[in-house]
Amino acid sequence: MAQTLNGARAGWAQNRVETLSGAVTLKAEDSGKLFLCSAATVTLPAAADAGAGWHAKFIYKSGAATTVNSSGDIDAAGDFCDVVCDGSNFYNALNLT
């Protein structure tokens, strides 16, 4: 799993922007983050562990396709995926170009 922080300032929702690549499993503490993705396979935490209000945004950066929790691939410039949790389920909103 490769995660790197980009920049020294807080990003979306006051969290640092992180870069993801490879196989990554997120945690409840990752809520509110913005992830730039390069050929990543992202597994979300269990919905019950994440809790209602958990959310994250995944933006395609480069390389091969990124899959977020088996929701579909973001694989072109301009693609992104917003994910929110209601405590029981995750809901993905894909924006594909």
Short mmCIF file of C-alpha atoms in Angstrom, two decimals:
data_model
loop_
_atom_site.label_atom_id
_atom_site.label_comp_id
_atom_site.label_asym_id
_atom_site.label_seq_id
_atom_site.Cartn_x
_atom_site.Cartn_y
_atom_site.Cartn_z
CA MET A 1 0.00 0.00 0.00
CA ALA A 2 1.39 3.36 -0.95
CA GLN A 3 0.01 6.48 0.67
CA THR A 4 1.74 9.82 0.47
CA LEU A 5 0.74 13.22 1.74
CA ASN A 6 0.75 15.98 -0.82
CA GLY A 7 1.57 19.49 0.27
CA ALA A 8 1.66 21.05 3.69
CA ARG A 9 -1.84 22.52 3.80
CA ALA A 10 -5.11 20.94 4.72
CA GLY A 11 -7.28 19.93 1.78
CA TRP A 12 -10.87 18.88 1.43
CA ALA A 13 -12.66 18.88 4.83
CA GLN A 14 -9.43 20.14 6.44
CA ASN A 15 -7.56 16.88 5.85
CA ARG A 16 -4.44 16.50 3.79
CA VAL A 17 -4.76 15.26 0.26
CA GLU A 18 -3.29 11.77 -0.03
CA THR A 19 -2.12 9.71 -2.99
CA LEU A 20 -3.15 6.05 -3.15
CA SER A 21 -1.75 3.23 -5.25
CA GLY A 22 -1.83 -0.55 -4.99
CA ALA A 23 -4.16 -2.39 -2.62
CA VAL A 24 -5.41 -0.08 0.13
CA THR A 25 -7.81 -0.70 3.01
CA LEU A 26 -9.20 2.48 4.55
CA LYS A 27 -10.19 3.00 8.18
CA ALA A 28 -12.91 4.96 9.95
CA GLU A 29 -10.30 7.69 10.58
CA ASP A 30 -9.99 8.27 6.82
CA SER A 31 -13.39 9.95 6.68
CA GLY A 32 -13.38 13.36 5.04
CA LYS A 33 -10.21 12.82 3.03
CA LEU A 34 -9.53 13.47 -0.63
CA PHE A 35 -7.51 10.77 -2.37
CA LEU A 36 -5.62 11.11 -5.66
CA CYS A 37 -5.49 7.59 -7.10
CA SER A 38 -2.98 5.84 -9.34
CA ALA A 39 -3.79 2.19 -10.09
CA ALA A 40 -5.33 1.59 -6.66
CA THR A 41 -7.75 -1.03 -5.43
CA VAL A 42 -9.52 0.58 -2.47
CA THR A 43 -11.41 -1.36 0.18
CA LEU A 44 -13.64 0.69 2.46
CA PRO A 45 -14.02 -0.04 6.18
CA ALA A 46 -17.09 -1.97 7.31
CA ALA A 47 -20.10 0.36 7.18
CA ALA A 48 -20.86 -0.23 10.87
CA ASP A 49 -17.27 0.69 11.79
CA ALA A 50 -17.25 3.73 9.52
CA GLY A 51 -20.55 5.02 10.89
CA ALA A 52 -23.11 7.43 9.52
CA GLY A 53 -21.49 10.44 7.93
CA TRP A 54 -18.29 8.71 6.79
CA HIS A 55 -17.30 10.17 3.42
CA ALA A 56 -14.36 10.40 1.05
CA LYS A 57 -13.59 11.53 -2.49
CA PHE A 58 -11.38 9.61 -4.92
CA ILE A 59 -9.95 11.33 -8.01
CA TYR A 60 -8.14 9.59 -10.85
CA LYS A 61 -4.55 10.81 -11.04
CA SER A 62 -2.66 8.52 -13.41
CA GLY A 63 -1.72 4.98 -14.33
CA ALA A 64 -4.09 2.06 -14.56
CA ALA A 65 -7.69 2.16 -13.39
CA THR A 66 -8.65 2.57 -9.75
CA THR A 67 -11.49 0.55 -8.24
CA VAL A 68 -13.25 1.82 -5.12
CA ASN A 69 -14.98 -0.96 -3.17
CA SER A 70 -15.94 -2.82 -6.37
CA SER A 71 -18.09 0.13 -7.48
CA GLY A 72 -16.57 0.55 -10.90
CA ASP A 73 -13.39 2.02 -12.27
CA ILE A 74 -12.18 5.58 -12.41
CA ASP A 75 -9.62 5.53 -15.18
CA ALA A 76 -9.55 8.78 -17.14
CA ALA A 77 -8.79 12.43 -16.51
CA GLY A 78 -11.80 14.00 -14.84
CA ASP A 79 -13.12 10.76 -13.30
CA PHE A 80 -13.94 10.77 -9.59
CA CYS A 81 -15.98 8.87 -7.04
CA ASP A 82 -17.69 10.32 -3.96
CA VAL A 83 -18.54 7.81 -1.23
CA VAL A 84 -20.83 8.34 1.77
CA CYS A 85 -22.03 5.99 4.51
CA ASP A 86 -25.29 5.95 6.45
CA GLY A 87 -23.93 3.53 9.06
CA SER A 88 -25.41 0.50 7.29
CA ASN A 89 -24.37 0.91 3.65
CA PHE A 90 -22.00 2.86 1.44
CA TYR A 91 -23.31 4.88 -1.50
CA ASN A 92 -21.03 5.69 -4.41
CA ALA A 93 -21.54 8.50 -6.88
CA LEU A 94 -19.29 7.98 -9.88
CA ASN A 95 -18.51 10.77 -12.32
CA LEU A 96 -17.02 9.18 -15.40
CA THR A 97 -15.86 11.06 -18.48
#
